[in-house]
Coordinates of C-alpha atoms and ligand atoms in Angstrom, one line a residue:
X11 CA 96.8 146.7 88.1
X12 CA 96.8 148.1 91.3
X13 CA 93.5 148.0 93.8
X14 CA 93.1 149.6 97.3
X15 CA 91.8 146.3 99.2
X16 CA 88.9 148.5 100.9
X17 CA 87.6 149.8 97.1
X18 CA 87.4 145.9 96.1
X19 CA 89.9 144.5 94.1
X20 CA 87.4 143.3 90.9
X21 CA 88.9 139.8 90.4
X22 CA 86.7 136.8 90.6
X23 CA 88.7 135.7 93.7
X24 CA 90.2 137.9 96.7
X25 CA 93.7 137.6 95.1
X26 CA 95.5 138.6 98.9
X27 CA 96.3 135.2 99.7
X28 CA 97.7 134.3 96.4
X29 CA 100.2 136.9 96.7
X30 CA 101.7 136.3 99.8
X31 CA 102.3 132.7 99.0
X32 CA 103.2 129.8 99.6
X33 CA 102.4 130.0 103.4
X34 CA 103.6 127.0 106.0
X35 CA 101.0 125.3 107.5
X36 CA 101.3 125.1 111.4
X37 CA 98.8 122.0 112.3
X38 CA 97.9 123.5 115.9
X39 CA 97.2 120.8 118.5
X40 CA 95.9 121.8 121.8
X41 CA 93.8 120.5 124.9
X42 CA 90.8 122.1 126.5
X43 CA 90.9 121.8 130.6
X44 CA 88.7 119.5 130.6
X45 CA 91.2 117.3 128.5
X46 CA 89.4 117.7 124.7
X47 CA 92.0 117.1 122.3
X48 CA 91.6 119.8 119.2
X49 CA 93.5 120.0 116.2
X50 CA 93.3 122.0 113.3
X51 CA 95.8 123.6 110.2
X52 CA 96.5 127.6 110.3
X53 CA 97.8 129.1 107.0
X54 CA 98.7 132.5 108.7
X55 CA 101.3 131.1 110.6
X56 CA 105.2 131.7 110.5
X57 CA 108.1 131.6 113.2
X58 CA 108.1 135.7 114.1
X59 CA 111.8 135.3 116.5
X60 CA 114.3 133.4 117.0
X61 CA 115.5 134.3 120.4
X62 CA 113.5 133.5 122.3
X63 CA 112.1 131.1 120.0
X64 CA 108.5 132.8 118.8
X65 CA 105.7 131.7 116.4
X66 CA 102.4 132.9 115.6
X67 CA 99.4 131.9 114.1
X68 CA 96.2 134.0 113.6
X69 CA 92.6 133.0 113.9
X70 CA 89.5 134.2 111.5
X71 CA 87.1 134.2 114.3
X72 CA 87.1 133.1 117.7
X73 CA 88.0 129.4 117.2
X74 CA 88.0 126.3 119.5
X75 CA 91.9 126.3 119.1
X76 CA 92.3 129.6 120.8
X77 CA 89.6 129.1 122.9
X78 CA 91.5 126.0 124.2
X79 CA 94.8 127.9 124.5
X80 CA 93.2 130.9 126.5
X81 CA 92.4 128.2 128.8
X82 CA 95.4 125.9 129.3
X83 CA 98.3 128.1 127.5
X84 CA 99.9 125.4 125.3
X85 CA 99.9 124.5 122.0
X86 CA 101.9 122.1 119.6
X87 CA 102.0 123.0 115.8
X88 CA 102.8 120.2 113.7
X89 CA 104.7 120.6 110.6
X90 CA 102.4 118.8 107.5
X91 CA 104.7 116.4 105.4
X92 CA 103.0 115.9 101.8
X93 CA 101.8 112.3 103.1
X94 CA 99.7 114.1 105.7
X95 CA 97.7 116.5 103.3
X96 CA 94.7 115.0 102.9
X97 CA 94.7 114.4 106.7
X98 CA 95.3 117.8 107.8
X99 CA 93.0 119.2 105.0
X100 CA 90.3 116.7 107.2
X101 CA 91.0 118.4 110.4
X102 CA 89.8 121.6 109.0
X103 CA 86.4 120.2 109.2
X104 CA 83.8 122.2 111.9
X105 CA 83.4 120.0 114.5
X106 CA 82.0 120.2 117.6
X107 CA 84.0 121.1 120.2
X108 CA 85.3 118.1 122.4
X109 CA 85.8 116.1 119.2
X110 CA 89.2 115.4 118.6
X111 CA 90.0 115.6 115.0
X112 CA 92.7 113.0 115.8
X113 CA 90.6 110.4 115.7
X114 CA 88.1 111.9 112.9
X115 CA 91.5 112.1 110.8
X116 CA 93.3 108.2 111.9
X117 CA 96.3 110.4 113.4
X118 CA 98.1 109.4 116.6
X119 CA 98.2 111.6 119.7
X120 CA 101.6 111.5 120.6
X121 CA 102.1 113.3 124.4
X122 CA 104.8 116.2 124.4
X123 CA 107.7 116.4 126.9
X124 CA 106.9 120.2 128.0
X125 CA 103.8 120.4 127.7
X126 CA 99.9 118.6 128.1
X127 CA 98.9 119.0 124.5
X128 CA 99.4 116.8 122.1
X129 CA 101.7 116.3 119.2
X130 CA 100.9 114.5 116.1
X131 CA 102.9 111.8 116.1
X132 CA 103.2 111.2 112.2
X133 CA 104.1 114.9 111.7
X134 CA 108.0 115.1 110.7
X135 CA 108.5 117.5 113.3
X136 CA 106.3 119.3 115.8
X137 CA 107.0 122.5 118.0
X138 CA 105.8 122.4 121.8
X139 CA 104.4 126.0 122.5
X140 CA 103.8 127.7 125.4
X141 CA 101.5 130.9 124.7
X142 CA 103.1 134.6 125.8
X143 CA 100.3 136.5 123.8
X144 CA 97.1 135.8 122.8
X145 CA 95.4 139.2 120.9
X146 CA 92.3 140.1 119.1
X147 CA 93.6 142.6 115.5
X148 CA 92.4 145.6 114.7
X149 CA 92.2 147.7 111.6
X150 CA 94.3 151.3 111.3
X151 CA 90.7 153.1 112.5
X152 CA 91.4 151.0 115.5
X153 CA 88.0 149.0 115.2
X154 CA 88.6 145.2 116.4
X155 CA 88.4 142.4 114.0
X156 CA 87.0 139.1 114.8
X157 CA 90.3 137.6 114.0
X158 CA 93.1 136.6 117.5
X159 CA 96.7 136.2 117.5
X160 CA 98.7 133.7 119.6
X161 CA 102.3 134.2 119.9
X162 CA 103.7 131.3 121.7
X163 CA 107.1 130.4 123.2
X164 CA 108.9 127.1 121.5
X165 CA 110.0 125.1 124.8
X166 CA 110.6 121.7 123.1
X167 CA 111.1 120.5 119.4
X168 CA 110.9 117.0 118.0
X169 CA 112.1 116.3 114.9
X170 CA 111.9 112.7 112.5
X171 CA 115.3 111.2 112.2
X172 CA 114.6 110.2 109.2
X173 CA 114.4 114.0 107.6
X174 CA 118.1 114.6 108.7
X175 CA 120.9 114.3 106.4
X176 CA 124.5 115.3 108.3
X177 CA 122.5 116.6 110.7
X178 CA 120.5 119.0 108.3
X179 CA 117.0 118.7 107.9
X180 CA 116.7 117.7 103.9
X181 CA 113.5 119.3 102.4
X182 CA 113.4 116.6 99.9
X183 CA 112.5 114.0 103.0
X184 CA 110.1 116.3 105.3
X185 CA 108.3 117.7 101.7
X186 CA 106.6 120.2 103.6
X187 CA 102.6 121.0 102.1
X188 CA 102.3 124.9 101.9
X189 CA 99.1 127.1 101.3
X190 CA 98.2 129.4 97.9
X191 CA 95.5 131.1 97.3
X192 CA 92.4 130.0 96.5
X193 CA 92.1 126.1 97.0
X194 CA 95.5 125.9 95.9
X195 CA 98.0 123.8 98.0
X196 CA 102.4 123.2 96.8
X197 CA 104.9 120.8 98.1
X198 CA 108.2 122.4 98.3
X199 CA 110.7 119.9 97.1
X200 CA 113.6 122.1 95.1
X201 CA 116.0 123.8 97.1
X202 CA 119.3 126.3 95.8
X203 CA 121.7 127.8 97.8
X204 CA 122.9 131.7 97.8
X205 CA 125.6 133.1 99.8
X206 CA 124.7 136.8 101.6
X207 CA 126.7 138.9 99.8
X208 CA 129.6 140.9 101.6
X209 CA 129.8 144.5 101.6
X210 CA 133.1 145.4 98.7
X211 CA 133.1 142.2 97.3
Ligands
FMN311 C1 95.4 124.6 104.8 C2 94.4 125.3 105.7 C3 94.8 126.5 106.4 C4 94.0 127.2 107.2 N1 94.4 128.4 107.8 C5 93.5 129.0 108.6 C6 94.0 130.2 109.3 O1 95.1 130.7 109.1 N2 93.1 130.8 110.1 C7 91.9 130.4 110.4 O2 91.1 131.0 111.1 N3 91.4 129.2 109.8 C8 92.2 128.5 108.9 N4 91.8 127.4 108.3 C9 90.5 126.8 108.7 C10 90.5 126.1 110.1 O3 91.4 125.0 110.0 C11 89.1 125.6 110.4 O4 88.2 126.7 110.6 C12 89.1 124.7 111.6 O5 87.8 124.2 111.7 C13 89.4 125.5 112.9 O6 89.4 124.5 113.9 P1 89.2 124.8 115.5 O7 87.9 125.5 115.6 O8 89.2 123.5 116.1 O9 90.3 125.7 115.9 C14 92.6 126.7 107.5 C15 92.2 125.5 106.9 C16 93.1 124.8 106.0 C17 92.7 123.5 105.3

């Protein structure tokens, strides 16, 4: 089949998320200036550079967690092992701003090193961000979405001992929860190697 998204796709479900999937999770933690602790999961999320280190995640409407970043300009994102789903699928809840969904989910805020956010301590690793860009999308015709990007800066990483093996993080320990479509959630826990291929071999 083949659908242009702005004709409707005729599928009981809005199949776009399925397809580019699984997504990572980043579990954004930040901290209003009054000092409100906020945390919350973001699906459309991915590490965008490595050098400098960038990440982004992208907000369907204007959300307390970039609402807090446009106001202090840090953020952690916490990586979501598979004992933390049903946690981080709690934090997703609407609450009212200057709730923390720490406490409303029994996690521990954990301070960074960099930054004045916090870190969820029981995540297996967490990224301290600092943001560079914060942007609301628009469509080819130029019209603005109700949807804002944050780009931030990695300026300190934590990782769990215990999901390093030689000094490689093992997949099969961390067990990272990623995002389908629909209500659909995986664990990644098979890995395979492949060489790049050389040119003439
Ligand atoms: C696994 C998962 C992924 C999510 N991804 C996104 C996302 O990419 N963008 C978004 O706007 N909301 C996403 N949400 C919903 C937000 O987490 C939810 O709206 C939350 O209340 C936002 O919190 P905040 O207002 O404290 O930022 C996701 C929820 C879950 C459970």
């Amino acid at each position: 089949m083949f659908y242009e998204p702005q004709k409707g796709h005729g599928l009981p479900h809005n199949p776009l998320k399925a397809i580019v999937a699984p997504r990572p999770i980043g579990w954004i933690g930040t901290r209003s200036k009054e000092g409100a602790l906020n945390l919350a999961p973001y699906s459309f999320f991915n590490i965008v550079c490595d050098t400098p280190p960038l990440l982004m995640f992208s907000s369907s409407g204007y959300k307390d967690s970039v609402a807090f970043i446009e106001e202090t300009r840090e953020f952690t994102a916490n990586m979501v092992g598979e004992h933390l789903a049903k946690q981080m699928n709690a934090t997703s809840v609407n609450a009212p701003r200057g709730v923390s969904e720490f406490d409303y989910a029994g996690l521990t805020a954990a301070p960074c090193e960099q930054i004045k956010a916090s870190r969820v301590a029981e995540a297996y690793a967490t990224l301290e961000c600092v943001a560079v860009d914060i942007r609301q999308l628009k469509g080819r015709d130029g019209a603005l979405a109700d949807a804002y990007m944050v780009i931030g800066e990695v300026v300190g990483v934590h990782i769990d001992e215990t999901i390093l093996v030689d000094g490689l993080i093992d997949i099969t320990k961390s067990r990272p929860v990623t995002r389908l479509g629909y209500m659909d959630f995986a664990t990644t826990d098979t890995v395979y190697q492949m060489l790049r291929p050389k040119w003439g071999e």
